[in-house]
PDB file of C-alpha atoms in Angstrom:
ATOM      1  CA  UNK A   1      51.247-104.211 -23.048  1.00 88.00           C
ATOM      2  CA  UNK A   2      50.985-100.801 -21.091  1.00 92.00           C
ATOM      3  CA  UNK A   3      47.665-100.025 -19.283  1.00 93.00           C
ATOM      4  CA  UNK A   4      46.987 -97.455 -21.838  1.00 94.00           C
ATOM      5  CA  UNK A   5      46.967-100.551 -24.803  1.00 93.00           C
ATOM      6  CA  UNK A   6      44.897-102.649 -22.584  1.00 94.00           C
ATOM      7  CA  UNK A   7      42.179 -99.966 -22.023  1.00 94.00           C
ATOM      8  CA  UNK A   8      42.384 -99.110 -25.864  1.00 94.00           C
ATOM      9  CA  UNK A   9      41.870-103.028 -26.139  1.00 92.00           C
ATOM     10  CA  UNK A  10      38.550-102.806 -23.952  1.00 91.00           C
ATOM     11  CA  UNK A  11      37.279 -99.759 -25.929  1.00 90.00           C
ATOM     12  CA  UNK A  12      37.454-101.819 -29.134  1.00 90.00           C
ATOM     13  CA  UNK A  13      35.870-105.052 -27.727  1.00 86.00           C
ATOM     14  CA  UNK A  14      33.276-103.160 -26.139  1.00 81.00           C
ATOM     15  CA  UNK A  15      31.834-101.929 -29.415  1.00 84.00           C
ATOM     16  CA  UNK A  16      32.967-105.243 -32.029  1.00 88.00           C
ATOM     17  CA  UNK A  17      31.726-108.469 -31.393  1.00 91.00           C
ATOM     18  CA  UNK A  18      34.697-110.500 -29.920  1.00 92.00           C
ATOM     19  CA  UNK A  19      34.520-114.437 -30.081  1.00 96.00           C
ATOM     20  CA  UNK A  20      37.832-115.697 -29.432  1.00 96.00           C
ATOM     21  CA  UNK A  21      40.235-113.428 -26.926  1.00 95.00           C
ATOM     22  CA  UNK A  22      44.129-115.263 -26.890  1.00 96.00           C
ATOM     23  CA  UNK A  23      46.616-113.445 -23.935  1.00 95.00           C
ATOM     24  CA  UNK A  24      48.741-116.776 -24.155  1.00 95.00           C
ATOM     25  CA  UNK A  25      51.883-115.681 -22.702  1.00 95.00           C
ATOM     26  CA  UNK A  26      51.149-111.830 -22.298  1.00 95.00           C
ATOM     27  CA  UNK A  27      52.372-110.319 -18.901  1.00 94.00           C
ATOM     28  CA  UNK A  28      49.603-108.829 -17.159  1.00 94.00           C
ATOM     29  CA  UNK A  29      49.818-107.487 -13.404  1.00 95.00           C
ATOM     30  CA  UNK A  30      46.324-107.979 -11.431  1.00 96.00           C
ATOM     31  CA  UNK A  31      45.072-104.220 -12.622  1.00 96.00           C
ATOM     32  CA  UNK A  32      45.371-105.084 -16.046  1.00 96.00           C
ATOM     33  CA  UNK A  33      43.671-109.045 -15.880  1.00 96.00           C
ATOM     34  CA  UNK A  34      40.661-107.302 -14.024  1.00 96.00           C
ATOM     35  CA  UNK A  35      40.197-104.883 -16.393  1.00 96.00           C
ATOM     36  CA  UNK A  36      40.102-107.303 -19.391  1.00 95.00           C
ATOM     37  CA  UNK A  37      38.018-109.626 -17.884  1.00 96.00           C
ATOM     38  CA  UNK A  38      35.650-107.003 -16.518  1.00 95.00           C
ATOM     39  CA  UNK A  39      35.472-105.717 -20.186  1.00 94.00           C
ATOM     40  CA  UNK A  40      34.267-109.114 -21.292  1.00 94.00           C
ATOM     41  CA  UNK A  41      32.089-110.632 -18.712  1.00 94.00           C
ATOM     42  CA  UNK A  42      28.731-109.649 -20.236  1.00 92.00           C
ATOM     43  CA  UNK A  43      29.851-110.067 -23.785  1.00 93.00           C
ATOM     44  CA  UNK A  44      26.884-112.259 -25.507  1.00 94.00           C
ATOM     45  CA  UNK A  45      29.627-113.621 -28.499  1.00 95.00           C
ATOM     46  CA  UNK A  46      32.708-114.514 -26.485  1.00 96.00           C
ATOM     47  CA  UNK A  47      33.822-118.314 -26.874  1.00 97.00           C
ATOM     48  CA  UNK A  48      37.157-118.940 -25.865  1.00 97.00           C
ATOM     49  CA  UNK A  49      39.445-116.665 -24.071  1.00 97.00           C
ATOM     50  CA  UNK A  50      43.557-118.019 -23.489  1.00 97.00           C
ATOM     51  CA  UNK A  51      45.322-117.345 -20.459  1.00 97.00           C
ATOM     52  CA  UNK A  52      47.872-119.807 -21.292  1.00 98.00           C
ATOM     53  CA  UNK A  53      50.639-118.734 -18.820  1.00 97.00           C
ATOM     54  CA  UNK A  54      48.844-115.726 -17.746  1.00 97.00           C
ATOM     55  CA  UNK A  55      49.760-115.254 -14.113  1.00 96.00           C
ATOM     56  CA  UNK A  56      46.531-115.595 -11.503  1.00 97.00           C
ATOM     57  CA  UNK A  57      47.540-114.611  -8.252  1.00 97.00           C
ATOM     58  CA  UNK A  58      45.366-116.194  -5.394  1.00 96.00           C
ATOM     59  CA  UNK A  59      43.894-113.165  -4.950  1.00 96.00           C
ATOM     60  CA  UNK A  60      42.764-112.622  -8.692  1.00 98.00           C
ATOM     61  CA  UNK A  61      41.555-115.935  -8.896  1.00 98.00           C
ATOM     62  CA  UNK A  62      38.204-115.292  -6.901  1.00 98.00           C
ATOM     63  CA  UNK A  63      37.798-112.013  -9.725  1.00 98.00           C
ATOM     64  CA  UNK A  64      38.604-114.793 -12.177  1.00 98.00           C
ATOM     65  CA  UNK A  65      36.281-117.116 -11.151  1.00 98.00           C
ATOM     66  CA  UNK A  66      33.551-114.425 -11.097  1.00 97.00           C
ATOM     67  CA  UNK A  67      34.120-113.181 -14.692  1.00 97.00           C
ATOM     68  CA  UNK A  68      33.257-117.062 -15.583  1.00 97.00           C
ATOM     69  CA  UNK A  69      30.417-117.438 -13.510  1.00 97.00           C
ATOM     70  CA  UNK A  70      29.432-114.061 -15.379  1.00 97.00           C
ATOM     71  CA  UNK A  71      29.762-114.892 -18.746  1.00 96.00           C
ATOM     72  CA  UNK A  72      27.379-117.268 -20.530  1.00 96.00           C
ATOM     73  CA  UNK A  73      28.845-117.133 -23.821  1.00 96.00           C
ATOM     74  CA  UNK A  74      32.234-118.985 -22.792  1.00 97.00           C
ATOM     75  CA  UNK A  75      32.734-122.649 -23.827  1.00 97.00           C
ATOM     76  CA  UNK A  76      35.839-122.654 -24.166  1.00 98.00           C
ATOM     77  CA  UNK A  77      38.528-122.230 -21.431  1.00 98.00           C
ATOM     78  CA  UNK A  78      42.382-122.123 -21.724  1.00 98.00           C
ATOM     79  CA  UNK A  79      44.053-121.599 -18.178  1.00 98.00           C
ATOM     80  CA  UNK A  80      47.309-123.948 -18.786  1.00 98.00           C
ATOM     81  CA  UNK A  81      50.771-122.998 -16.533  1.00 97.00           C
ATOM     82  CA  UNK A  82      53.634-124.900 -19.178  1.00 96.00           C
ATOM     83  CA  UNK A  83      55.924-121.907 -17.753  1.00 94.00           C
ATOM     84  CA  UNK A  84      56.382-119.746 -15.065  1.00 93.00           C
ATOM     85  CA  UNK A  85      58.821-117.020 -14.364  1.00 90.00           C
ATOM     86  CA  UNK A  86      61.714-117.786 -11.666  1.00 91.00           C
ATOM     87  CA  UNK A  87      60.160-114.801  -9.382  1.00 91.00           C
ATOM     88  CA  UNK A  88      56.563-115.946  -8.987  1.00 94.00           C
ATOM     89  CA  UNK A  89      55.719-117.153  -5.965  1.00 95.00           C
ATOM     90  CA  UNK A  90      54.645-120.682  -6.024  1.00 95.00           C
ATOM     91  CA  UNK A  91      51.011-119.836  -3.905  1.00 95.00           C
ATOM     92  CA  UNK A  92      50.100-118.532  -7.360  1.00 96.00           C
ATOM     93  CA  UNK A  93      51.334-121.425  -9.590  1.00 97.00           C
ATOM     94  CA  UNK A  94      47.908-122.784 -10.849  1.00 97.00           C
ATOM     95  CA  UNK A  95      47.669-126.219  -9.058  1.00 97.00           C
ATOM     96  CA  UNK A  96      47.643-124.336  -5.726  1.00 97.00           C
ATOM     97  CA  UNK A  97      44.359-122.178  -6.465  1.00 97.00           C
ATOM     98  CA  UNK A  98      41.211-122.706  -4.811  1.00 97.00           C
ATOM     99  CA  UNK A  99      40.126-125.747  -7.206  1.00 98.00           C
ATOM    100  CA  UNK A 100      36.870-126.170  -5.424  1.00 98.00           C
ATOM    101  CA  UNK A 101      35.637-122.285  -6.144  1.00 98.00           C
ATOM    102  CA  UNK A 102      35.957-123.129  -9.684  1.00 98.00           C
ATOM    103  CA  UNK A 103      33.957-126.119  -9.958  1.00 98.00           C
ATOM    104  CA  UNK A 104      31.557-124.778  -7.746  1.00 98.00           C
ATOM    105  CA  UNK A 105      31.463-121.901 -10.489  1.00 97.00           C
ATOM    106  CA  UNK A 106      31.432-124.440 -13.646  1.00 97.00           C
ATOM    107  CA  UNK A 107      28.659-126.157 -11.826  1.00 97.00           C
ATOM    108  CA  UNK A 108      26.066-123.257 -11.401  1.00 96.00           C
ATOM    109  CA  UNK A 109      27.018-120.787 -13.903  1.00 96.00           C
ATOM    110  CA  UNK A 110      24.169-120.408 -16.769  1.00 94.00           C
ATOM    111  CA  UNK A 111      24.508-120.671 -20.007  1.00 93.00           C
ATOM    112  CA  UNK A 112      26.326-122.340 -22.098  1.00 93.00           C
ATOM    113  CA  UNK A 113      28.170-125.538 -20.880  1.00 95.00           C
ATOM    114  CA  UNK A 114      32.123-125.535 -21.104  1.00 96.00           C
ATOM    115  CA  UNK A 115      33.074-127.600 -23.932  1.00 96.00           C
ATOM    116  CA  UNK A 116      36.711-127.652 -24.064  1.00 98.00           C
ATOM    117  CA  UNK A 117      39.263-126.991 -20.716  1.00 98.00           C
ATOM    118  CA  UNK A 118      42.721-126.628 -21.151  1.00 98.00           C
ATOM    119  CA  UNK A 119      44.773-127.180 -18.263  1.00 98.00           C
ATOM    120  CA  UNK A 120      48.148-128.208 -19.537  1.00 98.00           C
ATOM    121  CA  UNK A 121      51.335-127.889 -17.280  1.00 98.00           C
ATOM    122  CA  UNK A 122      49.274-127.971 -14.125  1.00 98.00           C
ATOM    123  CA  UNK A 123      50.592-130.238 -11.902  1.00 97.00           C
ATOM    124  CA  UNK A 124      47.845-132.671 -10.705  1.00 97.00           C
ATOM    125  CA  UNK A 125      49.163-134.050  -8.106  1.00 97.00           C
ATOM    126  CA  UNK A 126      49.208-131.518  -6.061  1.00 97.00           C
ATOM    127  CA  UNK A 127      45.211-130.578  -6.653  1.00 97.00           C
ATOM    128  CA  UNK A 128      43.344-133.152  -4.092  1.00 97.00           C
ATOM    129  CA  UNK A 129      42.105-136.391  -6.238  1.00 97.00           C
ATOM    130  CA  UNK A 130      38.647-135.671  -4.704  1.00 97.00           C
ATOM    131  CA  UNK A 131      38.493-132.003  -5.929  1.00 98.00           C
ATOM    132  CA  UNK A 132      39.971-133.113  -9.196  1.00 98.00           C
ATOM    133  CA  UNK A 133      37.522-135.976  -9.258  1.00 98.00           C
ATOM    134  CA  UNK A 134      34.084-133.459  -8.161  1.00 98.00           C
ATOM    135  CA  UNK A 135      35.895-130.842 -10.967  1.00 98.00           C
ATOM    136  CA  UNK A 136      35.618-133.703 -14.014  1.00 98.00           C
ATOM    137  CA  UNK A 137      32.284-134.945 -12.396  1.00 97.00           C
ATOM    138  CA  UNK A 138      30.710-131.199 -12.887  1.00 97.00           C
ATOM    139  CA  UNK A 139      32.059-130.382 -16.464  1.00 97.00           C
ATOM    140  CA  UNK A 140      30.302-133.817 -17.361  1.00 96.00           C
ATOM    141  CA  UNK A 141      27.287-133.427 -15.762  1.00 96.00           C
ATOM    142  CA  UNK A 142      27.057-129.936 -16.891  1.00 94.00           C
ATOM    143  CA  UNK A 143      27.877-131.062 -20.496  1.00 91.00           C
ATOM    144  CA  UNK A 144      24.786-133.590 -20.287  1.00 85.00           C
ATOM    145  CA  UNK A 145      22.343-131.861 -19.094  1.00 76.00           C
ATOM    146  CA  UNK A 146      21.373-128.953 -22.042  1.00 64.00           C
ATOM    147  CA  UNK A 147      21.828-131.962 -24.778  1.00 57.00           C
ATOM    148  CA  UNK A 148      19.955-135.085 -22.968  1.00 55.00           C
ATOM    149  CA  UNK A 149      16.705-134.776 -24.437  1.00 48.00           C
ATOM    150  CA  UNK A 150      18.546-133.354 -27.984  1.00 50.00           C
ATOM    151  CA  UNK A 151      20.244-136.632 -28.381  1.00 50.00           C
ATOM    152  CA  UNK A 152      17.192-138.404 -29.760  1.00 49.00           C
ATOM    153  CA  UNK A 153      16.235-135.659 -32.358  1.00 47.00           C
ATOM    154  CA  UNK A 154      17.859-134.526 -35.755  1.00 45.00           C
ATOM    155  CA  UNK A 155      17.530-130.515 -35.242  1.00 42.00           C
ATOM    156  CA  UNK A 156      15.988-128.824 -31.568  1.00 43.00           C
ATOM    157  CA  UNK A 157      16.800-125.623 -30.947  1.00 42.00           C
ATOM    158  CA  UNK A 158      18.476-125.220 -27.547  1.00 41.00           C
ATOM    159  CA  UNK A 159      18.516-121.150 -25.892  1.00 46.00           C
ATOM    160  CA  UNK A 160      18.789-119.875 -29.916  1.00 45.00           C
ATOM    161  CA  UNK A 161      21.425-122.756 -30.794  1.00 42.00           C
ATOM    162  CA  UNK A 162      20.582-124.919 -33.350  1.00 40.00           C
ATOM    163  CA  UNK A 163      21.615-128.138 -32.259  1.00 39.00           C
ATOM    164  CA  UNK A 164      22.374-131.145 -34.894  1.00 39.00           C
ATOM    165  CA  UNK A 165      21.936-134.479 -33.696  1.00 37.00           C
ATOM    166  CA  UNK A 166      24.557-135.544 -36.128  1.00 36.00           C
ATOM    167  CA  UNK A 167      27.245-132.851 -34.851  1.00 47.00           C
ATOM    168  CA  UNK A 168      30.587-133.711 -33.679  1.00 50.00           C
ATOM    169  CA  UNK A 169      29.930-132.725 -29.557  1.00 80.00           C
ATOM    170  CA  UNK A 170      31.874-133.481 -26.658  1.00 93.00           C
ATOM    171  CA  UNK A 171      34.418-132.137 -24.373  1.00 97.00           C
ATOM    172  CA  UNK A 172      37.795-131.879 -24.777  1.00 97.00           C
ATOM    173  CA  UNK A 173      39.986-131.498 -21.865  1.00 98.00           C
ATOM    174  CA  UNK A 174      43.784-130.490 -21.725  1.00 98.00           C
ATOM    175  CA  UNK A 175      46.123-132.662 -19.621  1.00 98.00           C
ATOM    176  CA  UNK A 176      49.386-132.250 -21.242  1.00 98.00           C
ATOM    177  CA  UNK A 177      52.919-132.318 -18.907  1.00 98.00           C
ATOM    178  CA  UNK A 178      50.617-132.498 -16.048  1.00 98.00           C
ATOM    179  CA  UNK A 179      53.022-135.075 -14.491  1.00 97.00           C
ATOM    180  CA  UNK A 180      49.812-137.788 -14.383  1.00 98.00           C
ATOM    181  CA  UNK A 181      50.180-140.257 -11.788  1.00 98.00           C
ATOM    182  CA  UNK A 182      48.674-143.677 -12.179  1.00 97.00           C
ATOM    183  CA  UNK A 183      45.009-142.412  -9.460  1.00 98.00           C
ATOM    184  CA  UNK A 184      44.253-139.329 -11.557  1.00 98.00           C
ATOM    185  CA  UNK A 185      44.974-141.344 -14.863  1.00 98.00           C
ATOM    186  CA  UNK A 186      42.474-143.998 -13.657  1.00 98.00           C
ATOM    187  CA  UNK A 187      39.758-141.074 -12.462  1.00 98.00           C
ATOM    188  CA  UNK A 188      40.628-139.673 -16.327  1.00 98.00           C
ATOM    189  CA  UNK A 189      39.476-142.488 -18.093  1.00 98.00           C
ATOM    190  CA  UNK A 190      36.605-143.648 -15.965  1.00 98.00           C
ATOM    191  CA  UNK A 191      35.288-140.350 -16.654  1.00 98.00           C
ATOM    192  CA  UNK A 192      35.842-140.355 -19.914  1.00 97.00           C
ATOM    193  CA  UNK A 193      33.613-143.737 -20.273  1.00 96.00           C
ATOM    194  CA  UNK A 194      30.850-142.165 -18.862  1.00 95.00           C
ATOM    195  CA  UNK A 195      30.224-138.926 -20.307  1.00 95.00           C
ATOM    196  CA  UNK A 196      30.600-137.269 -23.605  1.00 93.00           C
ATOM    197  CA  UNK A 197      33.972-136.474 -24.123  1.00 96.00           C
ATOM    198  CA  UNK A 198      35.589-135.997 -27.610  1.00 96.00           C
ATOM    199  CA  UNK A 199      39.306-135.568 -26.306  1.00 96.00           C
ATOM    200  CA  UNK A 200      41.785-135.803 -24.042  1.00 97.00           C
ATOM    201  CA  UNK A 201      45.264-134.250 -24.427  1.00 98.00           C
ATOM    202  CA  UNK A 202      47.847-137.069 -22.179  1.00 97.00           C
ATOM    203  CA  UNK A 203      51.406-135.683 -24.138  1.00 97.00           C
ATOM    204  CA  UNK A 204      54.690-135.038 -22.469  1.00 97.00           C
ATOM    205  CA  UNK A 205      53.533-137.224 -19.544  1.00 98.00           C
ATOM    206  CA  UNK A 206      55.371-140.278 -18.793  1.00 97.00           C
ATOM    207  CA  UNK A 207      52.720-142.911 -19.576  1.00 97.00           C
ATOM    208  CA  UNK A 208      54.940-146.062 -20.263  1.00 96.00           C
ATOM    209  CA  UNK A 209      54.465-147.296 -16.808  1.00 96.00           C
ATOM    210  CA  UNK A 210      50.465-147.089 -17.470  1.00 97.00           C
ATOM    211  CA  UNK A 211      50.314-148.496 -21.280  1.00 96.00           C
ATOM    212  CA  UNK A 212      48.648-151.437 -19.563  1.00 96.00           C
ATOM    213  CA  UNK A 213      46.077-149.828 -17.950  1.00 97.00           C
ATOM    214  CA  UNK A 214      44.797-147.689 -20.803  1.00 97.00           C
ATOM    215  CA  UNK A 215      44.704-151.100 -22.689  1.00 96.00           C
ATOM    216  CA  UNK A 216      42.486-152.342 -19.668  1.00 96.00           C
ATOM    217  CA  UNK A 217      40.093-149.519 -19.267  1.00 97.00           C
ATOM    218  CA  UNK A 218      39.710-149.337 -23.536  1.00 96.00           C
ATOM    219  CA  UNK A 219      39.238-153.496 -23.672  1.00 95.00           C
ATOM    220  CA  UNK A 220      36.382-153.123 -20.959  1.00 95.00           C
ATOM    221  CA  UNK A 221      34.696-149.667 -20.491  1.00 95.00           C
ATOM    222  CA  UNK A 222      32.553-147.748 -23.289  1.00 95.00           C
ATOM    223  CA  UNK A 223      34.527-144.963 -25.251  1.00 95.00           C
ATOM    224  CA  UNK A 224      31.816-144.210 -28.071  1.00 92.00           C
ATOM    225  CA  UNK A 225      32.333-140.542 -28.246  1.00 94.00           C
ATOM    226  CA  UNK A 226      36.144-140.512 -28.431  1.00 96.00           C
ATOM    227  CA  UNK A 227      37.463-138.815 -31.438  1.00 96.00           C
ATOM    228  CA  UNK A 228      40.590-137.341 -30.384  1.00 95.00           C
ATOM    229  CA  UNK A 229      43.777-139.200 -28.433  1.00 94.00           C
ATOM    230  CA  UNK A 230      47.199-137.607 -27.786  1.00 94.00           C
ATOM    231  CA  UNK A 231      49.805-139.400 -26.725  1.00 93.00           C
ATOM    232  CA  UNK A 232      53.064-137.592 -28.580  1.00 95.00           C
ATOM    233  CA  UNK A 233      56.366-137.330 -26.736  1.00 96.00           C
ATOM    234  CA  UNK A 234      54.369-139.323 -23.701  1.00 96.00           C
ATOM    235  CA  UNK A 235      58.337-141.424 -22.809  1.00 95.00           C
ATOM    236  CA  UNK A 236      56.204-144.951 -24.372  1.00 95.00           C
ATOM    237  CA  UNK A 237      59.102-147.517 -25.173  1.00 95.00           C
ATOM    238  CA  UNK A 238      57.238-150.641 -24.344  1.00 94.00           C
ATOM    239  CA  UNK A 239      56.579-152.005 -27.710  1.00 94.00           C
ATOM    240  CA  UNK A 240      54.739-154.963 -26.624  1.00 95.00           C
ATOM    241  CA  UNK A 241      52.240-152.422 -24.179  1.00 95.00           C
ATOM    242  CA  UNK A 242      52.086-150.022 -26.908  1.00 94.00           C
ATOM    243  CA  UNK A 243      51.205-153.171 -29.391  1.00 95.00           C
ATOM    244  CA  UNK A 244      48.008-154.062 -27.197  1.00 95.00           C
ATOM    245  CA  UNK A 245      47.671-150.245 -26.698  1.00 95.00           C
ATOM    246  CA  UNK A 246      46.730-149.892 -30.385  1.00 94.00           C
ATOM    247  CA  UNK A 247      44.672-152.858 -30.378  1.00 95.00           C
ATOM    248  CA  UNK A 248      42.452-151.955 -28.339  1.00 95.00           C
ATOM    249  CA  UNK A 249      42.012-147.974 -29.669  1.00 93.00           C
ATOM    250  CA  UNK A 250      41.930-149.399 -33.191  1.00 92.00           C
ATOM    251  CA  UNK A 251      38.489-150.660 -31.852  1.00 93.00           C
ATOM    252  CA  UNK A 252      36.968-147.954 -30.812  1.00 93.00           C
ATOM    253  CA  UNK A 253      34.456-146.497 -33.482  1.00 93.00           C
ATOM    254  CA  UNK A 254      34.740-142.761 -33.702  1.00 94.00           C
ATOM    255  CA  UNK A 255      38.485-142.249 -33.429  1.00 94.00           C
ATOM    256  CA  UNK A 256      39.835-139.827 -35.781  1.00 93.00           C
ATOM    257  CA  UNK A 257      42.702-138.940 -34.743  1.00 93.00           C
ATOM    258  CA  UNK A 258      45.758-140.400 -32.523  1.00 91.00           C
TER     259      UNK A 258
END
């Protein structure tokens, strides 16, 4: 888009109620990002905005992390790297931002709680296993703490939301073609046995080497909330570790979907 389309764009969300914003893919250069998410950091109805593949250059990603902090709509947050372009400099490919600012943010924003985070194509390995450990800790603990008392009823109303205590809740987190290594995969599912989480994306990863431990951590740690599992095009030719895989998941009680 031109500058003139994305300042056209601003006028019209400015004035219409805007809940999901998708720029999955769009080139934008650091005038044009800042001017979107200026546009929308005080907007009462936004949900989800996409910056799948949107490049954040280090120096954005402080204006970035202030637009979330901002907003207190936002619960749902796509910032996955599957592709960059041959030029960009690899200080702005997404696993080397400042991972720490953005928990930090995640953890004191108000607000809603984040309810779904994308971050597919980032590769984890080279984020810190502590900061990716204190990231997942937050975005549970954040999750928790507007539903803990809600649990227990049928219908409270939470900040004008009418919450259901039969709803479907829980977080769903993006890992896809992350490149997971057997640590983070561990930190993954530990944290996924103690907080409410609905789904976890694993696909194009190269799980075969780690059928065994899924199988572990399913047979012996709590997974009540668990709806959704992806494993697609995950490189699994072990049929006898994808046999005790399934036995295990096929015991779970609130999977839907695999």
């Amino acid at each position: 888009p031109t500058l003139i389309d994305i300042l056209s764009f601003c006028d019209f969300i400015a004035i219409v109620p805007i809940h999901n914003v998708i720029f999955d893919n769009v080139t934008l250069n650091s005038g044009m990002l800042r001017i979107v998410l200026s546009s929308l950091a005080t907007s009462t109805t936004l949900e989800k905005i996409g910056l799948r593949n949107v490049v954040i250059s280090q120096s954005d990603w402080p204006f970035f992390c202030k637009f979330l902090f901002k907003n207190e709509s936002l619960t749902k947050l796509d910032i996955s790297q599957t592709k960059t372009k041959s030029d960009l400099s690899l200080k702005d490919y997404r696993e080397h931002m400042d991972w720490d600012l953005l928990t930090d943010v995640i953890k004191l924003r108000k607000g809603k709680p984040l309810e779904e985070l994308l971050l597919n194509g980032i590769k984890l390995i080279h984020i810190p296993l502590s900061q990716f450990q204190n990231l997942l800790t937050v975005l549970g603990e954040k999750y928790r703490q507007p539903y803990l008392e809600a649990s227990s009823l049928s219908v409270t109303s939470l900040n004008g939301l009418q919450f259901n205590g039969s709803d479907n809740m829980g977080i769903r987190l993006g890992l896809a073609a992350t490149e997971i290594t057997e640590n983070y995969l561990v930190t993954v599912l530990d944290w996924m046995s103690c907080y409410s989480v609905q789904g976890v994306d694993f696909s194009f990863n190269n799980l075969d080497p780690f059928l065994r431990i899924f199988a572990k951590k399913f047979s012996s740690l709590p997974f009540d909330n668990l709806q959704y599992f992806t494993l697609n095009n995950a490189n699994i030719s072990n049929v006898t570790d994808l046999a005790l895989l399934l036995k295990y998941l096929s015991r779970l009680p609130n999977v839907k979907y695999l």
